[in-house]
């Protein structure tokens, strides 16, 4: 009986959940100890985000703050006051259960924000956990081996804190979940009558509410949709996704038009100067508590170039076209409007990076297995 239990799908699922929780906790801790939730920052701190007073364009990223505000609004005021006082009690600063354990200046200690801080904190973490399952499904769909489909999402999650250089935000994790989900849904789209269509349309709205960059990512889904749809239907669906995302983005623009800041910052000249400086290719940053190469450094350039050389041709043609389209959209936006070295803003390439890792791992595991059988 015990043998059957430990060999069951239920137990395998339990082990997978435990593994993904450990990986997500490590990755999330790497982010939180590095950036927290930008506590105290007047332009983009969480207290300013939930109150809707943060600077543009950060204030547009309202999905999780809106959920936190709504949850708090649903609760009786007396319950909110009691919970908030408990969560923000200064006597719990040294408690292992407190987010503010190492950070006495944390906004989690503000009674007016405490409950919403915890809600956003845990929603972000569980979005990361969910993204690991989506990444695994995506890897399996493109033919990665079962071990590689588990290892590749773990590697991807552990890479995320390195990508969060020059800045890191809670909505970066929900963005990864939405982008991976969109690619997975698009790959499986066989007809416009599929249940995936309304789900993808809803996802486009939520993802753009989370971060407006998703609006620009949607055209990169076209090569994936063309796997089963003709040109007119694929283009029509992409247009519908952009319409939904555009409406959400316009609503955010109008809602926060009076906030300080700008819609975008033109950064091309700063980027040219930054990437032309050889010293910036060798900089380090404290990640996971250790001085390690930054997300943009010669080390990671070599890693990603090696993955590209080794695994690019292993990707199905639709995914190669998707990766090329995503790069054609993302790279110009990156150089024009993103702060120098902010590798998180290459997030449209996350699915391609994940699948390159999965293909490389599959090939390596197959080679290792063949070598072991030959001995």
Short mmCIF file of C-alpha atoms in Angstrom, two decimals:
data_model
loop_
_atom_site.label_atom_id
_atom_site.label_comp_id
_atom_site.label_asym_id
_atom_site.label_seq_id
_atom_site.Cartn_x
_atom_site.Cartn_y
_atom_site.Cartn_z
CA UNK A 1 0.00 0.00 0.00
CA UNK A 2 2.81 2.43 0.90
CA UNK A 3 4.62 1.56 -2.32
CA UNK A 4 1.50 2.39 -4.32
CA UNK A 5 1.09 5.68 -2.43
CA UNK A 6 4.66 6.86 -2.97
CA UNK A 7 4.43 5.85 -6.62
CA UNK A 8 1.08 7.57 -7.18
CA UNK A 9 0.41 10.68 -9.24
CA UNK A 10 -0.85 12.38 -6.09
CA UNK A 11 2.50 11.97 -4.37
CA UNK A 12 4.37 13.04 -7.50
CA UNK A 13 2.20 16.14 -7.60
CA UNK A 14 2.96 16.78 -3.94
CA UNK A 15 6.71 16.56 -4.59
CA UNK A 16 6.42 18.87 -7.59
CA UNK A 17 4.48 21.44 -5.55
CA UNK A 18 7.04 21.27 -2.75
CA UNK A 19 9.90 21.72 -5.21
CA UNK A 20 8.24 24.65 -6.98
CA UNK A 21 7.44 26.29 -3.64
CA UNK A 22 11.10 26.05 -2.61
CA UNK A 23 12.31 27.46 -5.91
CA UNK A 24 9.73 30.28 -5.86
CA UNK A 25 10.59 31.12 -2.25
CA UNK A 26 14.29 31.39 -3.10
CA UNK A 27 13.61 33.52 -6.16
CA UNK A 28 11.12 35.75 -4.37
CA UNK A 29 13.44 36.23 -1.43
CA UNK A 30 16.17 37.23 -3.88
CA UNK A 31 13.84 39.89 -5.23
CA UNK A 32 12.45 41.08 -1.90
CA UNK A 33 15.78 41.45 -0.12
CA UNK A 34 17.04 43.37 -3.14
CA UNK A 35 14.14 45.74 -3.76
CA UNK A 36 11.33 44.97 -1.30
CA UNK A 37 8.15 46.64 -2.59
CA UNK A 38 10.02 49.92 -3.12
CA UNK A 39 9.02 50.89 0.40
CA UNK A 40 9.01 54.62 1.00
CA UNK A 41 9.75 55.59 -2.60
CA UNK A 42 7.45 58.56 -3.35
CA UNK A 43 7.11 57.73 -7.04
CA UNK A 44 6.46 53.99 -6.91
CA UNK A 45 6.28 52.70 -3.33
CA UNK A 46 3.39 50.34 -2.64
CA UNK A 47 1.57 52.80 -0.36
CA UNK A 48 1.48 55.27 -3.25
CA UNK A 49 0.44 52.54 -5.70
CA UNK A 50 -2.57 51.40 -3.66
CA UNK A 51 -3.62 55.01 -3.06
CA UNK A 52 -3.26 55.80 -6.77
CA UNK A 53 -0.86 58.68 -6.15
CA UNK A 54 2.32 57.08 -7.55
CA UNK A 55 4.03 58.65 -10.54
CA UNK A 56 3.30 57.69 -14.11
CA UNK A 57 3.94 55.22 -15.72
CA UNK A 58 4.27 53.12 -12.54
CA UNK A 59 0.78 54.01 -11.35
CA UNK A 60 -0.68 52.39 -14.48
CA UNK A 61 0.36 48.94 -13.13
CA UNK A 62 -2.73 48.66 -10.93
CA UNK A 63 -3.89 45.03 -11.10
CA UNK A 64 -2.55 43.80 -7.75
CA UNK A 65 -3.09 47.13 -5.93
CA UNK A 66 -6.70 47.14 -7.19
CA UNK A 67 -7.24 43.58 -5.91
CA UNK A 68 -5.75 44.51 -2.54
CA UNK A 69 -7.97 47.60 -2.34
CA UNK A 70 -11.06 45.57 -3.23
CA UNK A 71 -10.33 42.84 -0.68
CA UNK A 72 -9.89 45.48 2.02
CA UNK A 73 -13.12 47.19 0.92
CA UNK A 74 -15.04 43.90 1.25
CA UNK A 75 -14.01 43.46 4.88
CA UNK A 76 -15.83 45.20 7.73
CA UNK A 77 -13.95 48.36 8.82
CA UNK A 78 -13.55 47.01 12.35
CA UNK A 79 -11.92 43.83 10.99
CA UNK A 80 -9.61 45.85 8.74
CA UNK A 81 -8.55 47.99 11.69
CA UNK A 82 -7.93 44.97 13.92
CA UNK A 83 -5.97 43.04 11.27
CA UNK A 84 -3.96 46.10 10.25
CA UNK A 85 -2.97 46.88 13.83
CA UNK A 86 -1.90 43.27 14.36
CA UNK A 87 0.15 43.14 11.16
CA UNK A 88 1.82 46.49 11.78
CA UNK A 89 2.51 46.03 15.48
CA UNK A 90 6.11 47.25 16.07
CA UNK A 91 6.56 44.52 18.65
CA UNK A 92 6.46 41.99 15.80
CA UNK A 93 9.39 43.53 13.94
CA UNK A 94 11.66 40.76 15.21
CA UNK A 95 9.04 38.04 14.79
CA UNK A 96 9.73 35.37 12.20
CA UNK A 97 6.22 35.86 10.87
CA UNK A 98 6.72 39.53 10.06
CA UNK A 99 7.71 40.85 6.65
CA UNK A 100 9.40 43.75 8.44
CA UNK A 101 11.77 41.47 10.38
CA UNK A 102 14.89 42.88 8.70
CA UNK A 103 13.37 46.14 7.50
CA UNK A 104 12.07 48.35 10.34
CA UNK A 105 11.28 51.08 7.78
CA UNK A 106 8.98 48.72 5.84
CA UNK A 107 5.61 50.07 4.76
CA UNK A 108 4.19 46.84 6.19
CA UNK A 109 4.44 48.64 9.54
CA UNK A 110 2.01 51.37 8.49
CA UNK A 111 -1.49 50.47 9.76
CA UNK A 112 -3.13 52.23 6.80
CA UNK A 113 -1.21 50.06 4.33
CA UNK A 114 -0.32 46.87 6.25
CA UNK A 115 -3.18 44.63 5.11
CA UNK A 116 -2.86 45.65 1.47
CA UNK A 117 0.92 45.25 1.68
CA UNK A 118 0.54 41.62 2.78
CA UNK A 119 -2.08 40.94 0.10
CA UNK A 120 0.16 42.25 -2.70
CA UNK A 121 3.17 40.46 -1.21
CA UNK A 122 1.53 37.03 -1.21
CA UNK A 123 -0.33 37.52 -4.49
CA UNK A 124 3.04 38.24 -6.09
CA UNK A 125 4.57 35.12 -4.59
CA UNK A 126 1.72 32.85 -5.67
CA UNK A 127 1.82 34.37 -9.17
CA UNK A 128 5.44 33.21 -9.31
CA UNK A 129 4.44 29.71 -8.17
CA UNK A 130 1.65 29.59 -10.77
CA UNK A 131 4.05 30.74 -13.47
CA UNK A 132 6.27 27.72 -12.76
CA UNK A 133 3.39 25.37 -13.57
CA UNK A 134 2.58 27.31 -16.73
CA UNK A 135 6.23 27.21 -17.78
CA UNK A 136 6.32 23.46 -17.20
CA UNK A 137 3.22 22.99 -19.37
CA UNK A 138 4.77 25.14 -22.09
CA UNK A 139 8.01 23.15 -22.03
CA UNK A 140 6.15 19.85 -22.29
CA UNK A 141 4.05 21.18 -25.15
CA UNK A 142 7.12 21.89 -27.27
CA UNK A 143 8.61 18.44 -26.63
CA UNK A 144 10.97 18.94 -23.70
CA UNK A 145 11.62 15.86 -21.59
CA UNK A 146 9.80 15.61 -18.26
CA UNK A 147 12.93 16.33 -16.14
CA UNK A 148 13.87 19.29 -18.35
CA UNK A 149 10.29 20.62 -18.14
CA UNK A 150 10.71 20.79 -14.36
CA UNK A 151 14.30 22.02 -14.28
CA UNK A 152 13.92 24.77 -16.92
CA UNK A 153 11.19 26.70 -15.03
CA UNK A 154 13.28 26.42 -11.86
CA UNK A 155 16.32 27.85 -13.66
CA UNK A 156 14.15 30.59 -15.14
CA UNK A 157 12.73 31.54 -11.74
CA UNK A 158 16.19 31.66 -10.17
CA UNK A 159 17.36 33.90 -13.01
CA UNK A 160 14.61 36.48 -12.43
CA UNK A 161 16.33 38.31 -9.52
CA UNK A 162 19.36 38.78 -11.81
CA UNK A 163 17.09 40.32 -14.43
CA UNK A 164 15.71 42.74 -11.82
CA UNK A 165 18.70 45.04 -11.99
CA UNK A 166 18.38 48.84 -11.77
CA UNK A 167 14.90 48.16 -10.40
CA UNK A 168 12.53 45.37 -9.43
CA UNK A 169 8.78 45.49 -8.97
CA UNK A 170 6.02 43.16 -7.79
CA UNK A 171 4.27 43.36 -11.16
CA UNK A 172 7.31 41.83 -12.89
CA UNK A 173 6.27 38.43 -11.53
CA UNK A 174 2.65 38.68 -12.59
CA UNK A 175 3.89 39.88 -15.99
CA UNK A 176 5.94 36.68 -16.35
CA UNK A 177 2.84 34.62 -15.48
CA UNK A 178 0.69 36.42 -18.07
CA UNK A 179 3.27 36.28 -20.85
CA UNK A 180 3.93 32.57 -20.34
CA UNK A 181 0.18 31.88 -20.16
CA UNK A 182 -0.48 33.82 -23.36
CA UNK A 183 2.14 31.84 -25.28
CA UNK A 184 0.79 28.54 -23.92
CA UNK A 185 -2.79 29.42 -24.87
CA UNK A 186 -1.80 30.67 -28.32
CA UNK A 187 0.15 27.48 -29.05
CA UNK A 188 -2.91 25.38 -28.28
CA UNK A 189 -5.38 27.49 -30.27
CA UNK A 190 -6.90 25.24 -32.94
CA UNK A 191 -10.11 27.16 -33.74
CA UNK A 192 -11.76 30.45 -32.88
CA UNK A 193 -14.54 28.44 -31.27
CA UNK A 194 -12.13 27.18 -28.65
CA UNK A 195 -12.60 28.06 -24.98
CA UNK A 196 -9.09 29.46 -25.21
CA UNK A 197 -10.31 32.52 -27.13
CA UNK A 198 -12.35 34.18 -24.32
CA UNK A 199 -9.67 33.16 -21.85
CA UNK A 200 -6.96 34.79 -23.96
CA UNK A 201 -9.07 37.93 -24.37
CA UNK A 202 -9.62 38.15 -20.62
CA UNK A 203 -5.93 37.54 -20.05
CA UNK A 204 -5.05 40.41 -22.42
CA UNK A 205 -7.11 42.81 -20.33
CA UNK A 206 -5.72 41.64 -17.00
CA UNK A 207 -2.15 41.52 -18.29
CA UNK A 208 -2.33 45.07 -19.65
CA UNK A 209 -3.88 46.22 -16.37
CA UNK A 210 -0.87 44.66 -14.67
CA UNK A 211 1.64 46.28 -17.06
CA UNK A 212 1.00 48.10 -20.31
CA UNK A 213 3.91 46.34 -22.05
CA UNK A 214 1.61 43.37 -22.71
CA UNK A 215 -0.24 45.46 -25.30
CA UNK A 216 2.96 45.58 -27.37
CA UNK A 217 3.64 41.88 -26.81
CA UNK A 218 0.39 40.66 -28.37
CA UNK A 219 1.58 40.85 -32.05
CA UNK A 220 4.27 38.30 -31.13
CA UNK A 221 1.48 35.77 -30.62
CA UNK A 222 0.62 35.85 -34.33
CA UNK A 223 3.24 33.25 -35.43
CA UNK A 224 1.93 30.87 -32.75
CA UNK A 225 -1.71 31.33 -33.77
CA UNK A 226 -0.78 30.64 -37.39
CA UNK A 227 -0.01 27.06 -36.42
CA UNK A 228 -3.72 26.21 -36.70
CA UNK A 229 -5.47 29.37 -37.89
CA UNK A 230 -5.34 31.01 -41.29
CA UNK A 231 -3.93 34.50 -41.71
CA UNK A 232 -7.25 36.33 -41.45
CA UNK A 233 -8.37 34.53 -38.27
CA UNK A 234 -4.95 34.81 -36.61
CA UNK A 235 -4.65 38.51 -37.45
CA UNK A 236 -8.25 39.09 -36.33
CA UNK A 237 -7.62 37.49 -32.96
CA UNK A 238 -4.41 39.48 -32.45
CA UNK A 239 -6.34 42.65 -33.35
CA UNK A 240 -9.04 41.75 -30.81
CA UNK A 241 -6.40 41.18 -28.14
CA UNK A 242 -4.82 44.55 -28.92
CA UNK A 243 -8.23 46.22 -28.79
CA UNK A 244 -8.91 44.80 -25.33
CA UNK A 245 -5.45 45.71 -24.08
CA UNK A 246 -5.63 49.14 -25.71
CA UNK A 247 -8.93 49.93 -24.01
CA UNK A 248 -7.52 48.96 -20.61
CA UNK A 249 -4.36 51.00 -21.20
CA UNK A 250 -6.38 54.02 -22.35
CA UNK A 251 -8.55 53.77 -19.23
CA UNK A 252 -5.42 53.79 -17.06
CA UNK A 253 -4.00 56.75 -18.99
CA UNK A 254 -7.19 58.75 -18.48
CA UNK A 255 -7.66 57.71 -14.86
CA UNK A 256 -4.17 58.85 -13.82
CA UNK A 257 -3.62 61.67 -16.31
CA UNK A 258 -3.16 64.15 -13.47
CA UNK A 259 -0.45 62.19 -11.67
CA UNK A 260 3.15 63.43 -11.74
CA UNK A 261 5.65 61.80 -14.07
CA UNK A 262 5.46 61.00 -17.76
CA UNK A 263 3.94 58.29 -19.92
CA UNK A 264 7.40 57.21 -21.12
CA UNK A 265 10.96 58.47 -20.81
CA UNK A 266 13.13 58.73 -23.90
CA UNK A 267 16.36 56.90 -22.98
CA UNK A 268 18.14 56.18 -26.28
CA UNK A 269 21.12 58.47 -25.70
CA UNK A 270 21.64 57.20 -22.13
CA UNK A 271 21.46 53.62 -23.39
CA UNK A 272 24.01 54.22 -26.14
CA UNK A 273 26.43 55.72 -23.62
CA UNK A 274 25.82 52.92 -21.12
CA UNK A 275 26.35 49.98 -23.49
CA UNK A 276 29.35 51.63 -25.14
CA UNK A 277 31.14 51.82 -21.78
CA UNK A 278 33.21 48.60 -21.38
CA UNK A 279 33.11 48.93 -17.60
CA UNK A 280 29.35 48.33 -17.55
CA UNK A 281 29.90 44.87 -19.03
CA UNK A 282 31.77 43.73 -15.90
CA UNK A 283 29.71 45.23 -13.07
CA UNK A 284 28.42 43.17 -10.15
CA UNK A 285 25.40 43.49 -7.90
CA UNK A 286 24.23 41.99 -4.62
CA UNK A 287 21.86 39.17 -5.60
CA UNK A 288 20.89 36.40 -3.18
CA UNK A 289 23.12 38.14 -0.63
CA UNK A 290 26.29 37.69 -2.72
CA UNK A 291 28.12 39.99 -5.12
CA UNK A 292 27.41 38.34 -8.48
CA UNK A 293 27.40 39.49 -12.12
CA UNK A 294 24.53 41.81 -12.98
CA UNK A 295 21.75 40.78 -15.34
CA UNK A 296 23.53 42.79 -17.98
CA UNK A 297 27.15 41.67 -17.92
CA UNK A 298 29.57 39.78 -20.13
CA UNK A 299 28.82 36.66 -18.06
CA UNK A 300 25.12 36.62 -18.90
CA UNK A 301 25.73 37.69 -22.49
CA UNK A 302 27.94 34.60 -22.89
CA UNK A 303 25.35 32.38 -21.18
CA UNK A 304 22.48 33.57 -23.35
CA UNK A 305 24.57 33.51 -26.53
CA UNK A 306 25.56 29.91 -25.79
CA UNK A 307 21.93 28.90 -25.25
CA UNK A 308 20.97 30.57 -28.50
CA UNK A 309 23.73 28.81 -30.45
CA UNK A 310 22.99 25.42 -28.89
CA UNK A 311 19.22 25.29 -28.80
CA UNK A 312 17.74 27.78 -31.29
CA UNK A 313 17.42 25.24 -34.09
CA UNK A 314 15.76 22.80 -31.69
CA UNK A 315 12.77 25.09 -31.32
CA UNK A 316 9.77 24.51 -33.60
CA UNK A 317 9.54 26.99 -36.46
CA UNK A 318 6.51 28.76 -34.96
CA UNK A 319 8.42 29.44 -31.76
CA UNK A 320 11.48 30.65 -33.65
CA UNK A 321 9.22 33.07 -35.54
CA UNK A 322 7.63 34.09 -32.26
CA UNK A 323 11.04 34.73 -30.68
CA UNK A 324 12.18 36.78 -33.68
CA UNK A 325 8.96 38.82 -33.63
CA UNK A 326 9.19 39.41 -29.89
CA UNK A 327 12.80 40.56 -30.30
CA UNK A 328 11.82 42.89 -33.17
CA UNK A 329 9.23 44.51 -30.88
CA UNK A 330 11.07 44.40 -27.56
CA UNK A 331 14.58 45.50 -28.51
CA UNK A 332 13.65 48.89 -30.04
CA UNK A 333 11.34 49.64 -27.09
CA UNK A 334 14.13 48.57 -24.72
CA UNK A 335 16.71 50.93 -26.19
CA UNK A 336 14.31 53.82 -26.69
CA UNK A 337 12.38 53.90 -23.43
CA UNK A 338 13.99 51.67 -20.76
CA UNK A 339 16.60 52.67 -18.21
CA UNK A 340 20.13 51.46 -19.06
CA UNK A 341 20.77 47.89 -17.94
CA UNK A 342 17.16 47.15 -16.91
CA UNK A 343 17.10 43.59 -18.21
CA UNK A 344 13.64 42.95 -16.76
CA UNK A 345 12.32 45.08 -19.62
CA UNK A 346 13.29 42.33 -22.06
CA UNK A 347 10.45 40.28 -20.57
CA UNK A 348 8.86 39.68 -23.98
CA UNK A 349 11.77 37.30 -24.60
CA UNK A 350 11.19 35.29 -21.40
CA UNK A 351 9.24 32.47 -23.14
CA UNK A 352 11.98 32.10 -25.75
CA UNK A 353 14.67 32.03 -23.05
CA UNK A 354 12.70 29.42 -21.10
CA UNK A 355 12.35 27.15 -24.12
CA UNK A 356 16.01 27.53 -25.05
CA UNK A 357 16.90 26.39 -21.53
CA UNK A 358 14.46 23.47 -21.78
CA UNK A 359 15.79 22.34 -25.17
CA UNK A 360 19.40 22.61 -24.01
CA UNK A 361 18.62 20.63 -20.86
CA UNK A 362 16.73 17.98 -22.85
CA UNK A 363 19.68 17.54 -25.19
CA UNK A 364 22.14 17.40 -22.30
CA UNK A 365 20.07 14.85 -20.35
CA UNK A 366 19.64 12.72 -23.47
CA UNK A 367 23.41 12.83 -24.08
CA UNK A 368 24.17 11.97 -20.45
CA UNK A 369 21.74 9.04 -20.57
CA UNK A 370 23.30 7.74 -23.78
CA UNK A 371 26.79 8.02 -22.28
CA UNK A 372 25.70 6.08 -19.19
CA UNK A 373 24.18 3.29 -21.31
CA UNK A 374 27.41 3.03 -23.33
CA UNK A 375 29.52 2.31 -20.26
#
